[in-house]
PDB file of C-alpha atoms in Angstrom:
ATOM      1  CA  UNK R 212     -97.837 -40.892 -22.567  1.00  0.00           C
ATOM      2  CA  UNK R 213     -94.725 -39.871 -23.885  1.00  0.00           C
ATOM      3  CA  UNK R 214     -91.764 -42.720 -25.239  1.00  0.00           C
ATOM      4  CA  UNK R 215     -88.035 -42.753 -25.324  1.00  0.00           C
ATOM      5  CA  UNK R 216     -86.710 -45.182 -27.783  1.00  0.00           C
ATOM      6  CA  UNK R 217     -83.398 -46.417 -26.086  1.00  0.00           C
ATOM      7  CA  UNK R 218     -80.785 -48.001 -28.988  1.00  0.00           C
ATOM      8  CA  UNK R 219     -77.243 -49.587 -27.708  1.00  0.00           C
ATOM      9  CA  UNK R 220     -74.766 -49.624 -30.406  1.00  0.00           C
ATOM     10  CA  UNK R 221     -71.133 -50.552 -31.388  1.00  0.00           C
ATOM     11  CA  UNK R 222     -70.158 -50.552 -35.002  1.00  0.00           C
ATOM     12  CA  UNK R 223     -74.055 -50.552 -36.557  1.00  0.00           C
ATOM     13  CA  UNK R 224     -73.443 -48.192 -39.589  1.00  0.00           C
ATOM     14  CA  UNK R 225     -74.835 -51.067 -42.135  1.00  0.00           C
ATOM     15  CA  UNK R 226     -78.598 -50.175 -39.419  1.00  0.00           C
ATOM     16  CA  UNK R 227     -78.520 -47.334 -37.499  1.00  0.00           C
ATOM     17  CA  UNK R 228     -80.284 -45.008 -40.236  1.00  0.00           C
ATOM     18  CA  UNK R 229     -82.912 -48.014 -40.541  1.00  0.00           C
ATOM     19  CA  UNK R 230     -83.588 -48.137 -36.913  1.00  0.00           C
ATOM     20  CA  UNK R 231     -84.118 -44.685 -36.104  1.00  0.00           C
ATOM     21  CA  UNK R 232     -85.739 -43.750 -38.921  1.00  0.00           C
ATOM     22  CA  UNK R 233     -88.890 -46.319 -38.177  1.00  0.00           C
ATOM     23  CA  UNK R 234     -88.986 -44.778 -34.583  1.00  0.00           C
ATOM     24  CA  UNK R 235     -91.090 -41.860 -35.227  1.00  0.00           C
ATOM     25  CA  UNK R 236     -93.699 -42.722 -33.065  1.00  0.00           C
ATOM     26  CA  UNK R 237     -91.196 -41.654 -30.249  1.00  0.00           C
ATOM     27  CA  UNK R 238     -90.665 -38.401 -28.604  1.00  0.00           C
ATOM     28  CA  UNK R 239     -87.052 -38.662 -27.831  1.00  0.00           C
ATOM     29  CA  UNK R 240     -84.762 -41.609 -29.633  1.00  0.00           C
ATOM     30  CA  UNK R 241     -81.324 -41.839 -27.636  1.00  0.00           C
ATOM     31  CA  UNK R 242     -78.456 -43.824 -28.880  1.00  0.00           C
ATOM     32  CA  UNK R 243     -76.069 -45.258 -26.024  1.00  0.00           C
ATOM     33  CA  UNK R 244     -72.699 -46.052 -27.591  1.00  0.00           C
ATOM     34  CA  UNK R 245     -69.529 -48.517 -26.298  1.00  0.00           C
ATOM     35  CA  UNK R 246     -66.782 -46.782 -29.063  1.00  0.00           C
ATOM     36  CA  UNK R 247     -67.961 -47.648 -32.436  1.00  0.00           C
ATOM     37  CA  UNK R 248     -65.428 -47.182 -34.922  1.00  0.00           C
ATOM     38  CA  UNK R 249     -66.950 -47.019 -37.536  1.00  0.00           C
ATOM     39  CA  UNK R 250     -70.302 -44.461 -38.901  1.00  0.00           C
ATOM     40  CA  UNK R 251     -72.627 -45.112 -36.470  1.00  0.00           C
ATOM     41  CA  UNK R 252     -72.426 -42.010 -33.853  1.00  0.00           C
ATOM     42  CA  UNK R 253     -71.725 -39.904 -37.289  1.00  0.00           C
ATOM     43  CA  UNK R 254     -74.891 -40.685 -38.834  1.00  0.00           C
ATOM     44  CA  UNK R 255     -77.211 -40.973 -35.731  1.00  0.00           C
ATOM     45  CA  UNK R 256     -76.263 -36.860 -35.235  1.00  0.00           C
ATOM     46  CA  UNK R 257     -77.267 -36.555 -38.783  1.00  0.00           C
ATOM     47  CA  UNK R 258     -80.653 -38.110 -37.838  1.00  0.00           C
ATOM     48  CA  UNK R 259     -80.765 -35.381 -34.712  1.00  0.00           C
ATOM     49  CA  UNK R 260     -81.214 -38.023 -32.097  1.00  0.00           C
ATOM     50  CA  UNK R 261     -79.503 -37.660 -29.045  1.00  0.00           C
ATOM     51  CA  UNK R 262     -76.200 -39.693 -28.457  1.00  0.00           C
ATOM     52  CA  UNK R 263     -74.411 -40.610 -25.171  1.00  0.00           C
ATOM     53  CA  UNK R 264     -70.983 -42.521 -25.601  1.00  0.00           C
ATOM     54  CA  UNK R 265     -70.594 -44.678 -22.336  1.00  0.00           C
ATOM     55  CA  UNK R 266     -68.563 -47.645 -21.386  1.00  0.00           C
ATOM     56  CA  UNK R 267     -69.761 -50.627 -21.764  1.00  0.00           C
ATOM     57  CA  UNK R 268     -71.721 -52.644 -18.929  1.00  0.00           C
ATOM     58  CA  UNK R 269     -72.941 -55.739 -20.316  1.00  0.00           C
ATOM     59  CA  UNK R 270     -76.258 -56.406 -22.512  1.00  0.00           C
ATOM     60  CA  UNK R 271     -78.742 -55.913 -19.324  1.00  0.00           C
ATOM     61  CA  UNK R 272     -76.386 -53.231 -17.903  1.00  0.00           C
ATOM     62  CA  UNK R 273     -76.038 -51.361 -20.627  1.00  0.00           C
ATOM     63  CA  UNK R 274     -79.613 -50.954 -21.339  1.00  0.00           C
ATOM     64  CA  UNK R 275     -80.917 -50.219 -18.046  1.00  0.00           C
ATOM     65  CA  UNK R 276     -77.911 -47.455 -17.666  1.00  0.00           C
ATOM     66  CA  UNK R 277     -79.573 -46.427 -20.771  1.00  0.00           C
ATOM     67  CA  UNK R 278     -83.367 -46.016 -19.402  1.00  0.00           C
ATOM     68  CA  UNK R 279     -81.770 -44.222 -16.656  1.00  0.00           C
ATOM     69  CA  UNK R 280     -80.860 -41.273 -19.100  1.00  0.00           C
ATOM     70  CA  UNK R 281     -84.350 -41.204 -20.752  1.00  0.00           C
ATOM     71  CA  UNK R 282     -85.947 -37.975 -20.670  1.00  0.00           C
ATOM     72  CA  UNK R 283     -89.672 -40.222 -20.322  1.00  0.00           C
ATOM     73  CA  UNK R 284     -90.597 -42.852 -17.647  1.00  0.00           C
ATOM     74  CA  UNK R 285     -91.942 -45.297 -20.897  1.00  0.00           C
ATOM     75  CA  UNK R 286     -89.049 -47.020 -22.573  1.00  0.00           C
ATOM     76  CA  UNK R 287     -89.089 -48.648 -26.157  1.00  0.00           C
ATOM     77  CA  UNK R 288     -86.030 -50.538 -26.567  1.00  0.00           C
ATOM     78  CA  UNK R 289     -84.559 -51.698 -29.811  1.00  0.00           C
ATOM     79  CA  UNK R 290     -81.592 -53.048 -31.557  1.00  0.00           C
ATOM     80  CA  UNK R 291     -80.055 -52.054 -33.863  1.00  0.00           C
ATOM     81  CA  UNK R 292     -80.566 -54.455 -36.556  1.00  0.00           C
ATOM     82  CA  UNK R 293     -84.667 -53.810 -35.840  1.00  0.00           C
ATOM     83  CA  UNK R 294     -87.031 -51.563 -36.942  1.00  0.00           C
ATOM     84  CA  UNK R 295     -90.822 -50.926 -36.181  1.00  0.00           C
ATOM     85  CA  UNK R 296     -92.990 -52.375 -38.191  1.00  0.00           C
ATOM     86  CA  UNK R 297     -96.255 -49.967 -39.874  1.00  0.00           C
ATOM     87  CA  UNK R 298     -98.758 -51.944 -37.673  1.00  0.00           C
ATOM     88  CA  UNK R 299     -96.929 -51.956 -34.791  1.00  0.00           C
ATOM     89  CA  UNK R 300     -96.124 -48.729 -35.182  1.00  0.00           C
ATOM     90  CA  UNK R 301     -99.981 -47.560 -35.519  1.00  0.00           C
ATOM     91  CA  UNK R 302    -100.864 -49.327 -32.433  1.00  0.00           C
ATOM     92  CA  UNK R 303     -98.467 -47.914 -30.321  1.00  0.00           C
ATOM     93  CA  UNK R 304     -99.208 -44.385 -31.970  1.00  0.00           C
ATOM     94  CA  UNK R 305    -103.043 -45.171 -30.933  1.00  0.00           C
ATOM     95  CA  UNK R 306    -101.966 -46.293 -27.361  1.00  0.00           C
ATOM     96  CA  UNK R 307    -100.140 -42.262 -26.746  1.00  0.00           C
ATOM     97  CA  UNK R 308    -103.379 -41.235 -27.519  1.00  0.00           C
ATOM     98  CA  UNK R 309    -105.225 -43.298 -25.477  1.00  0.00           C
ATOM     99  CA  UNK R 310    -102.899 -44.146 -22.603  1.00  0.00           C
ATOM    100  CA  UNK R 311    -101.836 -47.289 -21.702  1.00  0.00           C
ATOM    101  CA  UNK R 312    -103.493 -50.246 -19.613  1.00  0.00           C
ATOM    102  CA  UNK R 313    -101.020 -52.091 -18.591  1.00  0.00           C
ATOM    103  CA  UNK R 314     -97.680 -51.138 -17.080  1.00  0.00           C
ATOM    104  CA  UNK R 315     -95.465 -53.382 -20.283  1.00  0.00           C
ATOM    105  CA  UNK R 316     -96.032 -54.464 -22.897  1.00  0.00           C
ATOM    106  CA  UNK R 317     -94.914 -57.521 -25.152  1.00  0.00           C
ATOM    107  CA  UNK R 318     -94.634 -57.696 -29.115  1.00  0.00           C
ATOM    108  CA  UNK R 319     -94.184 -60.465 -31.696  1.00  0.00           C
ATOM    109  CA  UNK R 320     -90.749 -60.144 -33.230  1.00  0.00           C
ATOM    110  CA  UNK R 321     -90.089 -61.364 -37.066  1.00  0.00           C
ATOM    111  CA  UNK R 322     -86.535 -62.095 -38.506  1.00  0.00           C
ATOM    112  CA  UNK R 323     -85.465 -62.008 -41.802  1.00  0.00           C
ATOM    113  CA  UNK R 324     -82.293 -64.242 -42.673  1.00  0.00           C
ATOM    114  CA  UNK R 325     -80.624 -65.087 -45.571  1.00  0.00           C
ATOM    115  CA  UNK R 326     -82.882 -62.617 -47.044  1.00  0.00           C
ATOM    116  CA  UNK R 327     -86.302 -64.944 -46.018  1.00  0.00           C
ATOM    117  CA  UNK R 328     -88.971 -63.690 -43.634  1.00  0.00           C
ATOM    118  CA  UNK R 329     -88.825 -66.583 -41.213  1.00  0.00           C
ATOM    119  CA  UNK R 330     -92.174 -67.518 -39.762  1.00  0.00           C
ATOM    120  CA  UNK R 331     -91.215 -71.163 -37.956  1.00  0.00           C
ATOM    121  CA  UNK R 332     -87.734 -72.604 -36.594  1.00  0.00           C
ATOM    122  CA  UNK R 333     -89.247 -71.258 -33.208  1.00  0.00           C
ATOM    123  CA  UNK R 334     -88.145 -67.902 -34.921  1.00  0.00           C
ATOM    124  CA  UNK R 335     -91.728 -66.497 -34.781  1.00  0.00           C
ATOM    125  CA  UNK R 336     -93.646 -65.094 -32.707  1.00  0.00           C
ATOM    126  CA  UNK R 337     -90.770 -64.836 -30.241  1.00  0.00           C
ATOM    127  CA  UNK R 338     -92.743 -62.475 -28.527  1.00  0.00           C
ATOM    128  CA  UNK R 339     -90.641 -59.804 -26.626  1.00  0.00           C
ATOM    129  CA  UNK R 340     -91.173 -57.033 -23.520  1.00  0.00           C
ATOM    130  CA  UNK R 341     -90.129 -53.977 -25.532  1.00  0.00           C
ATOM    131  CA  UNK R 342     -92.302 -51.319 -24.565  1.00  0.00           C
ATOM    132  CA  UNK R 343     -92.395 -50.889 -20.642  1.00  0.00           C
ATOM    133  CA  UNK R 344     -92.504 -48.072 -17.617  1.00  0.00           C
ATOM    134  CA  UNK R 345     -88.736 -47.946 -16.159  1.00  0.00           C
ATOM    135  CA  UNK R 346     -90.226 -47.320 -12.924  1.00  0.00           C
ATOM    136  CA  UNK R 347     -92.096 -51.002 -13.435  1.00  0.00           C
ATOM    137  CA  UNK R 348     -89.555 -53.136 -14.921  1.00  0.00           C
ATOM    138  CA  UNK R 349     -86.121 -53.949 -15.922  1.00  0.00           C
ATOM    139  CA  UNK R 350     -83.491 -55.897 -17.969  1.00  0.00           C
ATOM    140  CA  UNK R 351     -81.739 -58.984 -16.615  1.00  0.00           C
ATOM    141  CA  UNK R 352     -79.125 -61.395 -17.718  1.00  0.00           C
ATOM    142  CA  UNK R 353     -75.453 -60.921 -16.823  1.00  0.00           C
ATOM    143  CA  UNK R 354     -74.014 -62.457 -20.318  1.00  0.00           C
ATOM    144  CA  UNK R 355     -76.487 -63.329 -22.994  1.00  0.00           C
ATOM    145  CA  UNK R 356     -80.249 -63.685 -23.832  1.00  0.00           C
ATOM    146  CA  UNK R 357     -80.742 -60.432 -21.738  1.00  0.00           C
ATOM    147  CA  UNK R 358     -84.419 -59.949 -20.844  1.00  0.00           C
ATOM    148  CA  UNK R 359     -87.401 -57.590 -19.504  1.00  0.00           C
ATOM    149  CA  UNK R 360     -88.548 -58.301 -16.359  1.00  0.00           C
ATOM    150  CA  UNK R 361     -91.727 -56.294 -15.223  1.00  0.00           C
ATOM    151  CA  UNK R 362     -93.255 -55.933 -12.239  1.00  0.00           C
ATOM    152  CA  UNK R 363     -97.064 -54.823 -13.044  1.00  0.00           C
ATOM    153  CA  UNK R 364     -98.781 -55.928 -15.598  1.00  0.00           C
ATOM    154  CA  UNK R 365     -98.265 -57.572 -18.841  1.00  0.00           C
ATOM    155  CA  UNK R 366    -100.471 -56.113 -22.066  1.00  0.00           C
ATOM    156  CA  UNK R 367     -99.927 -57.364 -26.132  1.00  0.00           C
ATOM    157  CA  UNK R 368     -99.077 -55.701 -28.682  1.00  0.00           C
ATOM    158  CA  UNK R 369     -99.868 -57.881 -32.406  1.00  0.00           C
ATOM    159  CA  UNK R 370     -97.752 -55.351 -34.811  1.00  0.00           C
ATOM    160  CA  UNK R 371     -93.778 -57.230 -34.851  1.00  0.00           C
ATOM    161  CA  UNK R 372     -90.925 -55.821 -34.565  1.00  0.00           C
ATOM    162  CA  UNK R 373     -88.655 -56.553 -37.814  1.00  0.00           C
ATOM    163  CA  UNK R 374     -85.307 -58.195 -36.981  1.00  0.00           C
ATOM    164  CA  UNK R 375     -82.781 -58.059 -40.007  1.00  0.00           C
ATOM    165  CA  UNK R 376     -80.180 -60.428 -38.713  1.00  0.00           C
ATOM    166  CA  UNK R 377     -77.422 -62.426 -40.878  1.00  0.00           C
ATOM    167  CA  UNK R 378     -77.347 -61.718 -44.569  1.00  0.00           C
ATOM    168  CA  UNK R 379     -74.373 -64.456 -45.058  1.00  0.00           C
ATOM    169  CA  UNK R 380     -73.547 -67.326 -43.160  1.00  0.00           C
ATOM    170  CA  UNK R 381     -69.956 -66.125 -42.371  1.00  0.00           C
ATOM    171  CA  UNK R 382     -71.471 -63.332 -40.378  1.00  0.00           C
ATOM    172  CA  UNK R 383     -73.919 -65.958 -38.614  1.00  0.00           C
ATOM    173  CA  UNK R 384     -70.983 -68.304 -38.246  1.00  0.00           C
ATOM    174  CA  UNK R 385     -69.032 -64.784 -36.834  1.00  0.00           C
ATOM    175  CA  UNK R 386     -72.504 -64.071 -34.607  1.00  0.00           C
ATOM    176  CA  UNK R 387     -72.182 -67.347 -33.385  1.00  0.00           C
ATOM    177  CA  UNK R 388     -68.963 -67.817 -31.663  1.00  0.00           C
ATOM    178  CA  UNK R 389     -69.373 -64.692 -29.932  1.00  0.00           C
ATOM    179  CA  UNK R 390     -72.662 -65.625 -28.376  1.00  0.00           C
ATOM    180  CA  UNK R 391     -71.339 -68.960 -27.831  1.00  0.00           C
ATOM    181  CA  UNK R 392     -68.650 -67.523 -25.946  1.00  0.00           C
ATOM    182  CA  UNK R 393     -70.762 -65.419 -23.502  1.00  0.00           C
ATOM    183  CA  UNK R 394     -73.098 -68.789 -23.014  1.00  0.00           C
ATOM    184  CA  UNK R 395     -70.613 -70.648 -21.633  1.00  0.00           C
ATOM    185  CA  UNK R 396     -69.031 -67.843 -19.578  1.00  0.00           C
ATOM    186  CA  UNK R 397     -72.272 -67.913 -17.868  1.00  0.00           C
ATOM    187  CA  UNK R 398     -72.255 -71.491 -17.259  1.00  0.00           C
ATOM    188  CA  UNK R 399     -68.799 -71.298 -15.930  1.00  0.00           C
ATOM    189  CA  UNK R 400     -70.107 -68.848 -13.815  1.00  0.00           C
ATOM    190  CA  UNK R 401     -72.771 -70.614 -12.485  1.00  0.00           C
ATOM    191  CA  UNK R 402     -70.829 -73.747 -11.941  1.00  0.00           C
ATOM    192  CA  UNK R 403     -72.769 -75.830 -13.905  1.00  0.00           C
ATOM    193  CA  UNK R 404     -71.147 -79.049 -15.264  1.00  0.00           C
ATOM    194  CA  UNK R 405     -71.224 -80.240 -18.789  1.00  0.00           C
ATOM    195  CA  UNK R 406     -71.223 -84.028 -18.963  1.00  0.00           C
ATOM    196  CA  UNK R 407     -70.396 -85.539 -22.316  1.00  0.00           C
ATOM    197  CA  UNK R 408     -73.741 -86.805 -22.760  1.00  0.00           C
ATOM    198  CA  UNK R 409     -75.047 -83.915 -22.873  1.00  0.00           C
ATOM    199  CA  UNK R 410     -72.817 -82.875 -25.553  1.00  0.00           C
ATOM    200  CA  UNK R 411     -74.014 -85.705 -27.679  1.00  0.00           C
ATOM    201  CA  UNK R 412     -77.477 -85.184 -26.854  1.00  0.00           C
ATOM    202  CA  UNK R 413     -79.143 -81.668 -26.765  1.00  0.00           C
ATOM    203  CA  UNK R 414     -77.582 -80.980 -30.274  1.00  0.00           C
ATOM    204  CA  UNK R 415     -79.499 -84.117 -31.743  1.00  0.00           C
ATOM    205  CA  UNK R 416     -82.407 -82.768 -30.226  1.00  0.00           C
ATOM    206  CA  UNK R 417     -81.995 -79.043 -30.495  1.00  0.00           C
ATOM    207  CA  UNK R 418     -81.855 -80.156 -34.173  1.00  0.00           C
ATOM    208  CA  UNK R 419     -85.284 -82.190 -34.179  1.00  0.00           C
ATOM    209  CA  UNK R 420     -87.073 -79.447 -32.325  1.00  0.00           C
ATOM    210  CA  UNK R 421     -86.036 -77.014 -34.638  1.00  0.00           C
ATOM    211  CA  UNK R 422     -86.727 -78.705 -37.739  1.00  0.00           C
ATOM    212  CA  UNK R 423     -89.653 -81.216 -36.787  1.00  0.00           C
ATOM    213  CA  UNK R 424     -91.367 -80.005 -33.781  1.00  0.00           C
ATOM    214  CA  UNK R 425     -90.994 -76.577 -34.144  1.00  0.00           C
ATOM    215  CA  UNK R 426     -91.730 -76.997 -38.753  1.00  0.00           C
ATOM    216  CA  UNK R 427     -88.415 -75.418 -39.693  1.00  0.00           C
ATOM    217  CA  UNK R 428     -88.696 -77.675 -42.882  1.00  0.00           C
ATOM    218  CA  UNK R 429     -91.817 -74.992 -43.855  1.00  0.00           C
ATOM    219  CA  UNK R 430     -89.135 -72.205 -43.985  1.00  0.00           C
ATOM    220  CA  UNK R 431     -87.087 -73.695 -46.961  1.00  0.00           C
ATOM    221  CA  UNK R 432     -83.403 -74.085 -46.912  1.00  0.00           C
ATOM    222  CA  UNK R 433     -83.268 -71.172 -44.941  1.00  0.00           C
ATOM    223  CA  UNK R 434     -84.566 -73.510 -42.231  1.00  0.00           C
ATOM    224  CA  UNK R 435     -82.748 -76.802 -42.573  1.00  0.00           C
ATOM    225  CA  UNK R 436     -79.771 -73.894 -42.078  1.00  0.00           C
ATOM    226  CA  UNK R 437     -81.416 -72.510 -38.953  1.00  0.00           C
ATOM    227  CA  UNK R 438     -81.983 -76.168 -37.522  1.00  0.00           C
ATOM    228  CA  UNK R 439     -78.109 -77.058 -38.433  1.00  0.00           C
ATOM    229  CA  UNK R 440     -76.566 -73.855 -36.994  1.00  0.00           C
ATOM    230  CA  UNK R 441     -78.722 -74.073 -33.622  1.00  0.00           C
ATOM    231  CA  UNK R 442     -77.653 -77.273 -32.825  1.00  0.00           C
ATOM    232  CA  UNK R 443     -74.136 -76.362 -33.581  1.00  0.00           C
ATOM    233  CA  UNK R 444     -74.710 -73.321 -31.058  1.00  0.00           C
ATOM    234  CA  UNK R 445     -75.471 -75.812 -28.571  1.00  0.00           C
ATOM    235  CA  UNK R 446     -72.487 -77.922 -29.062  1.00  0.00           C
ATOM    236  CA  UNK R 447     -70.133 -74.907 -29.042  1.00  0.00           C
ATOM    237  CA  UNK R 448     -71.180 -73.342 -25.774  1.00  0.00           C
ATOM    238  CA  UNK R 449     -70.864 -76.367 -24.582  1.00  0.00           C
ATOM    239  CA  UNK R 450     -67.699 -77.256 -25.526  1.00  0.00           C
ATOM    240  CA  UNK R 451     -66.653 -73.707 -24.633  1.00  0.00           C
ATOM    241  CA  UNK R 452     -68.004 -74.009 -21.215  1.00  0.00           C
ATOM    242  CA  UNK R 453     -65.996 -77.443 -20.199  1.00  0.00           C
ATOM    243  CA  UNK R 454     -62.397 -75.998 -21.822  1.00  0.00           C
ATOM    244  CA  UNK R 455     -63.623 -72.784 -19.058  1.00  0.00           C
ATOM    245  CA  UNK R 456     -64.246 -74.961 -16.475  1.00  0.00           C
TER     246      UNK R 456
END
């Protein structure tokens, strides 16, 4: 079993080095890059990976044109802002040696924000298809919230993958309207109507989920935040999505 570990990138000098350099349980690491600007193709050479600079196709586009150029049929995609963890890293180092038993496989994923490990907010386990045989699956989603979809089957993996997202809330508030904007491009292209009721209400509720239901009030501050900003999301794609429409 041998693994290429697929990054996309544009502008990720703050994580690149981070990224690749938990990866080592890889036999090939290829960056795919849209025309970063900044570092980032600069010091992923220095780390002797191999680098392709290709237009950009979209989130699922982009990484399935980036399988494609994998010297291995198993893929290991991650982000840029992620890193292997040490356990997860064993396991999968254990797996090569054993070969695998399944034809994907899914991790738990754990993000730090604010500077706080956050283990509730529906932040955690957030398990994820990471790990997977091209010829068996393959990302989806046109926009945003881009997925693996395998056909075979399905194995766990416990060890998380680490997920260093916002360290301010101008960058989450930044984050956000991007994302927001892709949302409701997608619902615009679906043709799915907004009613104003539903403006008023899935906010209110996105809020109580997050904070009640799903125990955001165990993560601190940090999760009251979470809570506030995700039902904010909500209310900005949808707002985006009836100006669109």
């Amino acid at each position: 079993m041998k693994i290429t570990a697929t990054i996309i990138t544009l502008n990720e000098e703050r994580n690149i080095a981070r990224a690749i350099e938990s990866l080592r349980c890889c036999d090939e690491i290829l960056i795919v890059d849209s025309g970063s600007i900044d570092r980032t193709v600069e010091l992923a050479e220095k780390l002797d990976v191999r680098v392709i600079e290709a237009n950009w196709r979209g989130y699922a586009g982009q990484k399935n044109w980036a399988a494609e150029q994998a010297t291995h049929e198993w893929i290991l995609s991650l982000d840029a802002d992620e890193t292997l963890s040490e356990p997860l890293e064993a396991e999968i180092l254990a797996m090569k040696k054993s070969g695998p038993r399944f034809d994907a496989y899914t991790m738990p994923r754990l993000a730090r924000y604010l500077g706080r490990w956050i283990l509730h907010s529906g932040w955690y386990p957030d398990r994820k298809v990471r790990l997977y045989d091209r010829r068996k699956a393959r990302w989806v989603g046109d926009f945003v919230h881009e997925s693996v979809i395998p056909d075979g089957r399905v194995g766990h993996l416990e060890g998380a993958i680490l997920h260093f997202t916002c360290e301010s809330l101008s960058e989450h508030v930044k984050t956000m309207d991007r994302y927001t904007t892709l949302a409701a491009q997608e619902l615009a292209a679906r043709k799915l109507t907004v009613p104003l009721s539903k403006m008023i209400i899935d906010p209110a509720w996105t809020f109580l989920k997050t904070y009640f239901i799903q125990r955001g009030f165990l993560d601190g501050v940090e999760g009251l935040i979470i809570a506030y900003m995700a039902s904010y999301y909500t209310f900005l794609k949808y707002s985006k999505a009836r100006i669109m429409s």
